[in-house]
Amino acid sequence: MDLSYTPEEEEFRARLREWLAKVLPGLPPKPSPDDWPGRRAYDLGWQRMLYDAGYAGLHWPADAGGRGATPTQHLIFLEETENAGAPYVGANFVGLLHAGPTIAAEGSAGQRARWLPPVLRGEEVWCQGFSEPDAGSDLAALRTRARRDGDDYVVNGSKIWTSHAEVADWCELLVRTDPKAPKHRGISWLAMPMDAPGITVRPLRTLAGSTEFAEVFLDDVRVPVANRVGEENDGWRVTMVTLSFERGTAFVGEVVACRRVLGELAREARKNGRWDDAVLRRRLGRLNAEFRALWRLTQWNVSESERSGGVPGIGGSVFKLRYSRARQDLYDAAADVLGPEALDLDSRWTLDRLSSLSYTIAAGTSQIQRNIVAERILGLPKGR
């Protein structure tokens, strides 16, 4: 692994910094967290600006509409945009970080041409229809059925924790196409249009008060067979590609954000007198080391991805497992630094603290990640 930057990469960083300094002051105010149509428009507008400037889909292959940049350039992009306070992907999260990379890796030429450009141009939003109410953390236990009827699948079932379903145009949907097959083998990956008849979306309010998740109910929804990515009943393998992107690269920008937050906490502790507490200083020091190590792990995972054709490997589970814990530790420390302010329900610190609790569940629970690490990295026998 080479942790140094080439002259070309440093030149890329300088150009990106210059562009960000020019465009960020002119952005409109962020809409209210409850204004989902406004948030969609804001996020798509920022994505269009990235596209017009040549920064959309940096690390996507050129034939998928991207720039074919190196994974290291992508890391530089994430680092610089976060440090500059640029908008996050927001409603574009699933399309840019999950569905899009999956279609780029597994889709046909026609599928890539249909779905990838609108994601990069900021024209269409995707949501994720994986989890189900009765499956828990066992994704392969899904029961949403897709029955073949001519050129369509007829889909019945329900999904939960469907990210951005309220404003999505498409859904990356897992369905069971062979109920008699072993549970990991009878699954297919479909792209479902969210305006199809028979779809009901019911928003879910989180502990932090947001509604970025929803329940989705599917009643005889017809999805063209042409919208299947990969072969029928090979959806579990395709799903592992999706999850490798979700665990391996989707949280990278947030590591940079956590390092920035840690710096804010250190400055606040110096202002309010908490810095005199040696125990707190050691705690913040350990967190600094933790996030520096996570950044290095990210660089290692990216190097591995570059050698394996662009799809992140199982090292993403190591990253996800430790990052989800470190993020909670960070906001626990924030409560010690800020005192009563950390309990203010209108404070961003409180909302971020509540949000941090979900990271041991999102993208596969920590228990699932430990199983992956134990079985696929350490070679331990499967549990009974």
mmCIF file of C-alpha atoms in Angstrom:
data_model
loop_
_atom_site.group_PDB
_atom_site.id
_atom_site.type_symbol
_atom_site.label_atom_id
_atom_site.label_comp_id
_atom_site.label_asym_id
_atom_site.label_seq_id
_atom_site.Cartn_x
_atom_site.Cartn_y
_atom_site.Cartn_z
ATOM 1 C CA MET A 1 0.000 0.000 0.000
ATOM 2 C CA ASP A 2 1.386 3.400 -1.023
ATOM 3 C CA LEU A 3 0.143 6.161 1.312
ATOM 4 C CA SER A 4 1.881 8.995 -0.538
ATOM 5 C CA TYR A 5 0.260 11.177 -3.191
ATOM 6 C CA THR A 6 1.604 11.597 -6.708
ATOM 7 C CA PRO A 7 2.147 15.063 -8.245
ATOM 8 C CA GLU A 8 -0.907 14.430 -10.439
ATOM 9 C CA GLU A 9 -3.028 13.680 -7.384
ATOM 10 C CA GLU A 10 -1.846 16.810 -5.585
ATOM 11 C CA GLU A 11 -2.663 18.832 -8.701
ATOM 12 C CA PHE A 12 -6.136 17.288 -8.692
ATOM 13 C CA ARG A 13 -6.539 18.300 -5.036
ATOM 14 C CA ALA A 14 -5.513 21.903 -5.765
ATOM 15 C CA ARG A 15 -7.971 22.236 -8.677
ATOM 16 C CA LEU A 16 -10.785 20.792 -6.562
ATOM 17 C CA ARG A 17 -10.054 23.182 -3.671
ATOM 18 C CA GLU A 18 -10.116 26.127 -6.056
ATOM 19 C CA TRP A 19 -13.454 25.048 -7.524
ATOM 20 C CA LEU A 20 -15.031 24.489 -4.104
ATOM 21 C CA ALA A 21 -13.878 27.889 -2.870
ATOM 22 C CA LYS A 22 -15.551 29.471 -5.893
ATOM 23 C CA VAL A 23 -18.927 27.683 -5.886
ATOM 24 C CA LEU A 24 -19.767 26.972 -2.240
ATOM 25 C CA PRO A 25 -20.451 30.591 -1.195
ATOM 26 C CA GLY A 26 -23.137 30.814 -3.900
ATOM 27 C CA LEU A 27 -25.175 27.794 -2.791
ATOM 28 C CA PRO A 28 -28.755 28.453 -1.593
ATOM 29 C CA PRO A 29 -29.650 27.810 2.064
ATOM 30 C CA LYS A 30 -30.279 24.202 3.003
ATOM 31 C CA PRO A 31 -33.991 23.359 3.206
ATOM 32 C CA SER A 32 -35.693 22.251 6.405
ATOM 33 C CA PRO A 33 -35.054 18.588 7.393
ATOM 34 C CA ASP A 34 -38.799 17.938 7.033
ATOM 35 C CA ASP A 35 -39.041 19.457 3.551
ATOM 36 C CA TRP A 36 -38.319 16.365 1.489
ATOM 37 C CA PRO A 37 -39.232 17.834 -1.913
ATOM 38 C CA GLY A 38 -36.938 20.757 -1.068
ATOM 39 C CA ARG A 39 -34.170 18.437 0.105
ATOM 40 C CA ARG A 40 -34.467 16.391 -3.075
ATOM 41 C CA ALA A 41 -34.202 19.515 -5.224
ATOM 42 C CA TYR A 42 -31.236 20.802 -3.199
ATOM 43 C CA ASP A 43 -29.338 17.497 -3.350
ATOM 44 C CA LEU A 44 -30.030 16.992 -7.059
ATOM 45 C CA GLY A 45 -28.961 20.568 -7.738
ATOM 46 C CA TRP A 46 -25.615 19.991 -6.050
ATOM 47 C CA GLN A 47 -25.156 16.745 -7.955
ATOM 48 C CA ARG A 48 -25.794 18.595 -11.226
ATOM 49 C CA MET A 49 -23.120 21.137 -10.291
ATOM 50 C CA LEU A 50 -20.660 18.310 -9.675
ATOM 51 C CA TYR A 51 -21.599 16.761 -13.018
ATOM 52 C CA ASP A 52 -21.154 19.995 -14.959
ATOM 53 C CA ALA A 53 -17.761 20.534 -13.318
ATOM 54 C CA GLY A 54 -16.599 16.983 -14.101
ATOM 55 C CA TYR A 55 -16.634 15.711 -10.504
ATOM 56 C CA ALA A 56 -19.637 13.350 -10.683
ATOM 57 C CA GLY A 57 -18.883 9.640 -10.510
ATOM 58 C CA LEU A 58 -15.155 10.250 -10.314
ATOM 59 C CA HIS A 59 -14.220 6.633 -9.683
ATOM 60 C CA TRP A 60 -16.923 5.118 -11.883
ATOM 61 C CA PRO A 61 -15.675 3.561 -15.136
ATOM 62 C CA ALA A 62 -15.672 5.875 -18.128
ATOM 63 C CA ASP A 63 -18.097 3.585 -19.987
ATOM 64 C CA ALA A 64 -20.508 3.961 -17.039
ATOM 65 C CA GLY A 65 -20.456 7.751 -17.332
ATOM 66 C CA GLY A 66 -17.731 8.369 -14.770
ATOM 67 C CA ARG A 67 -14.255 9.822 -15.131
ATOM 68 C CA GLY A 68 -12.420 6.570 -14.514
ATOM 69 C CA ALA A 69 -10.373 8.297 -11.813
ATOM 70 C CA THR A 70 -8.258 6.314 -9.409
ATOM 71 C CA PRO A 71 -9.720 5.337 -6.020
ATOM 72 C CA THR A 72 -7.112 7.616 -4.436
ATOM 73 C CA GLN A 73 -8.488 10.595 -6.358
ATOM 74 C CA HIS A 74 -11.927 9.632 -5.096
ATOM 75 C CA LEU A 75 -10.608 9.698 -1.523
ATOM 76 C CA ILE A 76 -9.121 13.125 -2.149
ATOM 77 C CA PHE A 77 -12.496 14.284 -3.453
ATOM 78 C CA LEU A 78 -14.294 13.016 -0.337
ATOM 79 C CA GLU A 79 -11.695 14.530 1.969
ATOM 80 C CA GLU A 80 -11.698 17.947 0.332
ATOM 81 C CA THR A 81 -15.470 18.287 -0.083
ATOM 82 C CA GLU A 82 -16.062 17.321 3.550
ATOM 83 C CA ASN A 83 -13.365 19.651 4.869
ATOM 84 C CA ALA A 84 -14.800 22.481 2.773
ATOM 85 C CA GLY A 85 -18.304 21.925 4.168
ATOM 86 C CA ALA A 86 -19.781 20.959 0.791
ATOM 87 C CA PRO A 87 -23.205 19.275 0.727
ATOM 88 C CA TYR A 88 -23.299 15.546 1.351
ATOM 89 C CA VAL A 89 -24.881 13.192 -1.203
ATOM 90 C CA GLY A 90 -28.178 13.328 0.749
ATOM 91 C CA ALA A 91 -31.066 11.884 -1.230
ATOM 92 C CA ASN A 92 -28.576 10.674 -3.853
ATOM 93 C CA PHE A 93 -27.038 8.289 -1.313
ATOM 94 C CA VAL A 94 -28.469 5.021 -2.645
ATOM 95 C CA GLY A 95 -28.065 5.865 -6.321
ATOM 96 C CA LEU A 96 -24.492 7.106 -6.063
ATOM 97 C CA LEU A 97 -23.110 4.747 -3.435
ATOM 98 C CA HIS A 98 -25.169 1.518 -3.718
ATOM 99 C CA ALA A 99 -27.324 0.988 -6.801
ATOM 100 C CA GLY A 100 -25.190 2.907 -9.275
ATOM 101 C CA PRO A 101 -21.905 1.117 -8.530
ATOM 102 C CA THR A 102 -23.760 -2.231 -8.543
ATOM 103 C CA ILE A 103 -25.270 -1.573 -11.966
ATOM 104 C CA ALA A 104 -21.883 -0.374 -13.203
ATOM 105 C CA ALA A 105 -20.333 -3.672 -12.067
ATOM 106 C CA GLU A 106 -23.152 -6.128 -12.850
ATOM 107 C CA GLY A 107 -25.599 -4.495 -15.256
ATOM 108 C CA SER A 108 -25.909 -4.985 -18.997
ATOM 109 C CA ALA A 109 -24.811 -2.287 -21.429
ATOM 110 C CA GLY A 110 -28.423 -1.203 -21.868
ATOM 111 C CA GLN A 111 -29.026 -1.029 -18.118
ATOM 112 C CA ARG A 112 -25.881 1.016 -17.582
ATOM 113 C CA ALA A 113 -26.897 3.421 -20.343
ATOM 114 C CA ARG A 114 -30.447 3.806 -18.947
ATOM 115 C CA TRP A 115 -29.828 4.201 -15.228
ATOM 116 C CA LEU A 116 -26.350 5.551 -14.608
ATOM 117 C CA PRO A 117 -26.339 8.879 -16.491
ATOM 118 C CA PRO A 118 -29.494 10.191 -14.723
ATOM 119 C CA VAL A 119 -27.910 9.393 -11.346
ATOM 120 C CA LEU A 120 -24.732 11.250 -12.231
ATOM 121 C CA ARG A 121 -26.596 14.213 -13.739
ATOM 122 C CA GLY A 122 -28.782 14.621 -10.651
ATOM 123 C CA GLU A 123 -32.029 13.693 -12.379
ATOM 124 C CA GLU A 124 -33.195 10.538 -10.573
ATOM 125 C CA VAL A 125 -33.179 9.345 -6.960
ATOM 126 C CA TRP A 126 -32.962 5.729 -5.830
ATOM 127 C CA CYS A 127 -34.073 4.041 -2.612
ATOM 128 C CA GLN A 128 -33.061 0.702 -1.096
ATOM 129 C CA GLY A 129 -35.639 -2.084 -0.728
ATOM 130 C CA PHE A 130 -33.668 -4.787 1.068
ATOM 131 C CA SER A 131 -34.757 -5.200 4.710
ATOM 132 C CA GLU A 132 -38.088 -6.751 5.687
ATOM 133 C CA PRO A 133 -40.136 -6.576 8.900
ATOM 134 C CA ASP A 134 -39.919 -10.300 9.689
ATOM 135 C CA ALA A 135 -36.355 -10.981 8.521
ATOM 136 C CA GLY A 136 -34.442 -9.079 11.192
ATOM 137 C CA SER A 137 -30.736 -8.932 10.378
ATOM 138 C CA ASP A 138 -30.945 -12.081 8.259
ATOM 139 C CA LEU A 139 -31.353 -10.474 4.840
ATOM 140 C CA ALA A 140 -31.523 -13.850 3.101
ATOM 141 C CA ALA A 141 -34.726 -14.593 5.045
ATOM 142 C CA LEU A 142 -36.645 -12.108 2.892
ATOM 143 C CA ARG A 143 -40.109 -13.216 1.806
ATOM 144 C CA THR A 144 -41.200 -10.635 -0.772
ATOM 145 C CA ARG A 145 -42.216 -12.761 -3.755
ATOM 146 C CA ALA A 146 -41.778 -12.085 -7.464
ATOM 147 C CA ARG A 147 -43.790 -14.377 -9.737
ATOM 148 C CA ARG A 148 -42.862 -14.471 -13.422
ATOM 149 C CA ASP A 149 -45.753 -13.498 -15.716
ATOM 150 C CA GLY A 150 -44.607 -13.167 -19.308
ATOM 151 C CA ASP A 151 -42.238 -10.217 -19.604
ATOM 152 C CA ASP A 152 -42.958 -9.032 -16.055
ATOM 153 C CA TYR A 153 -42.457 -10.065 -12.464
ATOM 154 C CA VAL A 154 -45.504 -9.627 -10.248
ATOM 155 C CA VAL A 155 -44.228 -8.586 -6.831
ATOM 156 C CA ASN A 156 -46.004 -8.923 -3.486
ATOM 157 C CA GLY A 157 -44.630 -8.236 -0.020
ATOM 158 C CA SER A 158 -43.245 -5.404 2.067
ATOM 159 C CA LYS A 159 -39.974 -3.687 2.886
ATOM 160 C CA ILE A 160 -38.841 -1.620 5.853
ATOM 161 C CA TRP A 161 -36.108 0.970 6.491
ATOM 162 C CA THR A 162 -36.358 1.878 2.811
ATOM 163 C CA SER A 163 -34.025 4.858 2.526
ATOM 164 C CA HIS A 164 -35.477 7.937 0.742
ATOM 165 C CA ALA A 165 -38.550 6.088 -0.535
ATOM 166 C CA GLU A 166 -40.667 9.253 -0.270
ATOM 167 C CA VAL A 167 -38.738 11.036 -3.006
ATOM 168 C CA ALA A 168 -37.287 8.130 -5.004
ATOM 169 C CA ASP A 169 -37.809 7.390 -8.688
ATOM 170 C CA TRP A 170 -36.336 3.870 -8.511
ATOM 171 C CA CYS A 171 -35.817 1.176 -5.907
ATOM 172 C CA GLU A 172 -33.061 -1.439 -5.770
ATOM 173 C CA LEU A 173 -35.311 -4.321 -4.752
ATOM 174 C CA LEU A 174 -34.531 -7.813 -3.522
ATOM 175 C CA VAL A 175 -37.206 -10.412 -4.195
ATOM 176 C CA ARG A 176 -37.585 -14.158 -3.890
ATOM 177 C CA THR A 177 -38.052 -15.626 -7.356
ATOM 178 C CA ASP A 178 -37.718 -19.303 -6.379
ATOM 179 C CA PRO A 179 -39.374 -20.083 -3.036
ATOM 180 C CA LYS A 180 -38.220 -23.728 -3.205
ATOM 181 C CA ALA A 181 -34.515 -22.917 -3.523
ATOM 182 C CA PRO A 182 -32.194 -22.579 -0.506
ATOM 183 C CA LYS A 183 -32.720 -19.127 0.911
ATOM 184 C CA HIS A 184 -29.473 -17.673 -0.449
ATOM 185 C CA ARG A 185 -30.106 -18.994 -3.967
ATOM 186 C CA GLY A 186 -33.693 -18.091 -4.812
ATOM 187 C CA ILE A 187 -33.246 -14.285 -4.806
ATOM 188 C CA SER A 188 -33.152 -11.753 -7.653
ATOM 189 C CA TRP A 189 -32.106 -8.064 -7.762
ATOM 190 C CA LEU A 190 -34.626 -5.806 -9.535
ATOM 191 C CA ALA A 191 -34.827 -2.123 -10.407
ATOM 192 C CA MET A 192 -38.401 -1.150 -9.562
ATOM 193 C CA PRO A 193 -39.963 2.139 -10.751
ATOM 194 C CA MET A 194 -41.483 3.822 -7.704
ATOM 195 C CA ASP A 195 -44.441 5.161 -9.694
ATOM 196 C CA ALA A 196 -45.659 1.657 -10.582
ATOM 197 C CA PRO A 197 -49.257 0.864 -9.533
ATOM 198 C CA GLY A 198 -49.561 -1.110 -6.291
ATOM 199 C CA ILE A 199 -46.792 0.649 -4.309
ATOM 200 C CA THR A 200 -47.673 2.246 -0.965
ATOM 201 C CA VAL A 201 -45.053 4.261 0.947
ATOM 202 C CA ARG A 202 -45.500 4.903 4.663
ATOM 203 C CA PRO A 203 -42.794 7.148 6.226
ATOM 204 C CA LEU A 204 -41.156 6.074 9.488
ATOM 205 C CA ARG A 205 -40.097 8.668 12.075
ATOM 206 C CA THR A 206 -36.770 7.950 13.707
ATOM 207 C CA LEU A 207 -35.655 8.660 17.264
ATOM 208 C CA ALA A 208 -34.079 11.874 15.990
ATOM 209 C CA GLY A 209 -37.395 12.941 14.454
ATOM 210 C CA SER A 210 -36.396 12.503 10.798
ATOM 211 C CA THR A 211 -38.280 10.547 8.134
ATOM 212 C CA GLU A 212 -35.587 9.391 5.711
ATOM 213 C CA PHE A 213 -36.835 5.800 6.084
ATOM 214 C CA ALA A 214 -40.178 4.287 5.142
ATOM 215 C CA GLU A 215 -42.180 1.114 4.986
ATOM 216 C CA VAL A 216 -43.034 0.100 1.433
ATOM 217 C CA PHE A 217 -45.952 -2.210 0.664
ATOM 218 C CA LEU A 218 -46.079 -4.021 -2.689
ATOM 219 C CA ASP A 219 -49.403 -5.315 -3.992
ATOM 220 C CA ASP A 220 -49.220 -7.010 -7.419
ATOM 221 C CA VAL A 221 -46.550 -4.568 -8.601
ATOM 222 C CA ARG A 222 -45.391 -5.362 -12.113
ATOM 223 C CA VAL A 223 -41.665 -4.982 -12.775
ATOM 224 C CA PRO A 224 -40.278 -5.766 -16.251
ATOM 225 C CA VAL A 225 -37.966 -8.765 -16.425
ATOM 226 C CA ALA A 226 -35.598 -6.463 -18.324
ATOM 227 C CA ASN A 227 -35.110 -4.601 -15.019
ATOM 228 C CA ARG A 228 -33.417 -7.581 -13.398
ATOM 229 C CA VAL A 229 -29.697 -7.022 -12.782
ATOM 230 C CA GLY A 230 -27.860 -10.315 -13.076
ATOM 231 C CA GLU A 231 -29.410 -13.699 -13.713
ATOM 232 C CA GLU A 232 -32.625 -14.892 -12.125
ATOM 233 C CA ASN A 233 -31.967 -16.417 -8.687
ATOM 234 C CA ASP A 234 -28.397 -15.028 -8.699
ATOM 235 C CA GLY A 235 -29.456 -11.964 -6.752
ATOM 236 C CA TRP A 236 -27.623 -12.900 -3.558
ATOM 237 C CA ARG A 237 -24.281 -12.668 -5.322
ATOM 238 C CA VAL A 238 -25.296 -9.317 -6.839
ATOM 239 C CA THR A 239 -26.412 -8.183 -3.398
ATOM 240 C CA MET A 240 -22.993 -8.964 -1.979
ATOM 241 C CA VAL A 241 -21.577 -6.556 -4.563
ATOM 242 C CA THR A 242 -24.040 -3.891 -3.374
ATOM 243 C CA LEU A 243 -23.167 -4.492 0.262
ATOM 244 C CA SER A 244 -19.455 -4.401 -0.462
ATOM 245 C CA PHE A 245 -19.900 -0.845 -1.749
ATOM 246 C CA GLU A 246 -22.167 0.051 1.179
ATOM 247 C CA ARG A 247 -19.704 -1.204 3.801
ATOM 248 C CA GLY A 248 -16.482 -0.549 1.970
ATOM 249 C CA THR A 249 -16.795 2.993 0.598
ATOM 250 C CA ALA A 250 -20.179 4.542 1.455
ATOM 251 C CA PHE A 251 -19.053 5.743 4.902
ATOM 252 C CA VAL A 252 -15.658 7.066 3.852
ATOM 253 C CA GLY A 253 -16.702 10.719 3.808
ATOM 254 C CA GLU A 254 -18.109 10.352 7.299
ATOM 255 C CA VAL A 255 -14.691 9.410 8.691
ATOM 256 C CA VAL A 256 -13.467 12.796 7.492
ATOM 257 C CA ALA A 257 -16.519 14.410 9.096
ATOM 258 C CA CYS A 258 -15.812 12.685 12.405
ATOM 259 C CA ARG A 259 -12.216 13.941 12.373
ATOM 260 C CA ARG A 260 -13.536 17.465 11.827
ATOM 261 C CA VAL A 261 -16.047 17.072 14.690
ATOM 262 C CA LEU A 262 -13.269 15.832 16.963
ATOM 263 C CA GLY A 263 -11.304 19.007 16.230
ATOM 264 C CA GLU A 264 -14.369 21.087 17.126
ATOM 265 C CA LEU A 265 -14.692 19.256 20.431
ATOM 266 C CA ALA A 266 -11.039 19.836 21.292
ATOM 267 C CA ARG A 267 -11.417 23.560 20.602
ATOM 268 C CA GLU A 268 -14.600 23.741 22.667
ATOM 269 C CA ALA A 269 -12.923 21.898 25.559
ATOM 270 C CA ARG A 270 -10.118 24.482 25.554
ATOM 271 C CA LYS A 271 -12.691 27.300 25.652
ATOM 272 C CA ASN A 272 -14.925 25.952 28.429
ATOM 273 C CA GLY A 273 -12.196 24.637 30.732
ATOM 274 C CA ARG A 274 -12.801 20.921 30.187
ATOM 275 C CA TRP A 275 -9.337 20.627 28.607
ATOM 276 C CA ASP A 276 -7.841 20.711 32.105
ATOM 277 C CA ASP A 277 -9.264 17.232 32.693
ATOM 278 C CA ALA A 278 -6.432 14.814 31.852
ATOM 279 C CA VAL A 279 -8.848 11.893 31.514
ATOM 280 C CA LEU A 280 -10.857 13.769 28.879
ATOM 281 C CA ARG A 281 -7.699 14.739 26.992
ATOM 282 C CA ARG A 282 -6.619 11.104 26.851
ATOM 283 C CA ARG A 283 -10.092 10.139 25.657
ATOM 284 C CA LEU A 284 -9.986 12.665 22.811
ATOM 285 C CA GLY A 285 -6.446 11.552 22.008
ATOM 286 C CA ARG A 286 -7.550 7.931 21.695
ATOM 287 C CA LEU A 287 -10.387 8.988 19.403
ATOM 288 C CA ASN A 288 -7.950 10.938 17.263
ATOM 289 C CA ALA A 289 -5.799 7.827 16.921
ATOM 290 C CA GLU A 290 -8.903 5.748 16.178
ATOM 291 C CA PHE A 291 -10.069 7.921 13.303
ATOM 292 C CA ARG A 292 -6.552 8.271 11.892
ATOM 293 C CA ALA A 293 -6.325 4.481 11.887
ATOM 294 C CA LEU A 294 -9.744 4.209 10.214
ATOM 295 C CA TRP A 295 -8.567 6.593 7.503
ATOM 296 C CA ARG A 296 -5.491 4.457 6.919
ATOM 297 C CA LEU A 297 -7.711 1.350 6.820
ATOM 298 C CA THR A 298 -9.820 3.130 4.228
ATOM 299 C CA GLN A 299 -6.729 3.762 2.129
ATOM 300 C CA TRP A 300 -5.789 0.105 2.419
ATOM 301 C CA ASN A 301 -9.284 -1.008 1.390
ATOM 302 C CA VAL A 302 -9.189 1.366 -1.554
ATOM 303 C CA SER A 303 -5.811 -0.014 -2.618
ATOM 304 C CA GLU A 304 -7.247 -3.530 -2.468
ATOM 305 C CA SER A 305 -10.286 -2.401 -4.448
ATOM 306 C CA GLU A 306 -8.067 -0.922 -7.139
ATOM 307 C CA ARG A 307 -6.262 -4.243 -7.552
ATOM 308 C CA SER A 308 -9.502 -6.264 -7.656
ATOM 309 C CA GLY A 309 -11.300 -4.348 -10.385
ATOM 310 C CA GLY A 310 -13.012 -1.641 -8.337
ATOM 311 C CA VAL A 311 -15.288 -3.717 -6.074
ATOM 312 C CA PRO A 312 -14.386 -3.366 -2.366
ATOM 313 C CA GLY A 313 -13.444 -6.558 -0.554
ATOM 314 C CA ILE A 314 -14.437 -8.011 2.788
ATOM 315 C CA GLY A 315 -12.079 -5.621 4.551
ATOM 316 C CA GLY A 316 -15.038 -3.249 4.433
ATOM 317 C CA SER A 317 -16.615 -5.298 7.222
ATOM 318 C CA VAL A 318 -13.618 -4.582 9.455
ATOM 319 C CA PHE A 319 -13.972 -0.886 8.705
ATOM 320 C CA LYS A 320 -17.743 -0.825 9.230
ATOM 321 C CA LEU A 321 -17.514 -2.753 12.507
ATOM 322 C CA ARG A 322 -14.978 -0.415 14.075
ATOM 323 C CA TYR A 323 -16.318 2.809 12.572
ATOM 324 C CA SER A 324 -19.839 2.283 13.927
ATOM 325 C CA ARG A 325 -18.417 1.895 17.441
ATOM 326 C CA ALA A 326 -15.984 4.810 17.113
ATOM 327 C CA ARG A 327 -18.753 7.139 15.969
ATOM 328 C CA GLN A 328 -20.775 6.358 19.089
ATOM 329 C CA ASP A 329 -17.680 6.874 21.256
ATOM 330 C CA LEU A 330 -17.154 10.271 19.615
ATOM 331 C CA TYR A 331 -20.615 11.528 20.544
ATOM 332 C CA ASP A 332 -20.348 10.056 24.022
ATOM 333 C CA ALA A 333 -17.229 12.202 24.424
ATOM 334 C CA ALA A 334 -19.134 15.189 23.036
ATOM 335 C CA ALA A 335 -21.584 14.887 25.916
ATOM 336 C CA ASP A 336 -18.684 15.129 28.382
ATOM 337 C CA VAL A 337 -17.260 18.172 26.635
ATOM 338 C CA LEU A 338 -20.502 20.067 26.113
ATOM 339 C CA GLY A 339 -22.336 19.223 29.331
ATOM 340 C CA PRO A 340 -26.035 20.297 29.390
ATOM 341 C CA GLU A 341 -25.829 21.606 25.811
ATOM 342 C CA ALA A 342 -25.527 17.997 24.649
ATOM 343 C CA LEU A 343 -29.072 17.395 25.970
ATOM 344 C CA ASP A 344 -30.688 20.229 24.000
ATOM 345 C CA LEU A 345 -33.119 18.542 21.610
ATOM 346 C CA ASP A 346 -32.663 21.343 19.091
ATOM 347 C CA SER A 347 -28.877 21.000 19.101
ATOM 348 C CA ARG A 348 -27.122 19.336 16.168
ATOM 349 C CA TRP A 349 -24.981 17.528 18.738
ATOM 350 C CA THR A 350 -28.041 15.819 20.187
ATOM 351 C CA LEU A 351 -29.379 14.850 16.771
ATOM 352 C CA ASP A 352 -25.991 13.505 15.681
ATOM 353 C CA ARG A 353 -25.697 11.557 18.939
ATOM 354 C CA LEU A 354 -29.067 9.922 18.371
ATOM 355 C CA SER A 355 -28.170 9.226 14.748
ATOM 356 C CA SER A 356 -24.902 7.567 15.793
ATOM 357 C CA LEU A 357 -26.846 4.836 17.573
ATOM 358 C CA SER A 358 -28.126 3.517 14.250
ATOM 359 C CA TYR A 359 -24.687 2.847 12.793
ATOM 360 C CA THR A 360 -24.299 -0.502 14.548
ATOM 361 C CA ILE A 361 -27.383 -1.592 12.554
ATOM 362 C CA ALA A 362 -27.063 0.217 9.219
ATOM 363 C CA ALA A 363 -25.378 -1.669 6.350
ATOM 364 C CA GLY A 364 -25.505 -4.906 8.322
ATOM 365 C CA THR A 365 -25.512 -5.194 12.097
ATOM 366 C CA SER A 366 -22.277 -5.419 14.050
ATOM 367 C CA GLN A 367 -23.114 -9.061 14.807
ATOM 368 C CA ILE A 368 -23.264 -9.782 11.076
ATOM 369 C CA GLN A 369 -19.952 -7.989 10.513
ATOM 370 C CA ARG A 370 -18.301 -10.030 13.278
ATOM 371 C CA ASN A 371 -19.490 -13.229 11.606
ATOM 372 C CA ILE A 372 -18.039 -12.082 8.279
ATOM 373 C CA VAL A 373 -14.707 -11.206 9.862
ATOM 374 C CA ALA A 374 -14.603 -14.486 11.785
ATOM 375 C CA GLU A 375 -15.536 -16.747 8.880
ATOM 376 C CA ARG A 376 -14.110 -15.025 5.779
ATOM 377 C CA ILE A 377 -11.023 -13.315 7.165
ATOM 378 C CA LEU A 378 -9.977 -15.389 10.169
ATOM 379 C CA GLY A 379 -11.175 -18.689 8.711
ATOM 380 C CA LEU A 380 -13.099 -19.731 11.820
ATOM 381 C CA PRO A 381 -15.834 -22.371 11.471
ATOM 382 C CA LYS A 382 -19.406 -21.212 11.017
ATOM 383 C CA GLY A 383 -21.558 -21.086 14.137
ATOM 384 C CA ARG A 384 -24.301 -23.602 14.586
#
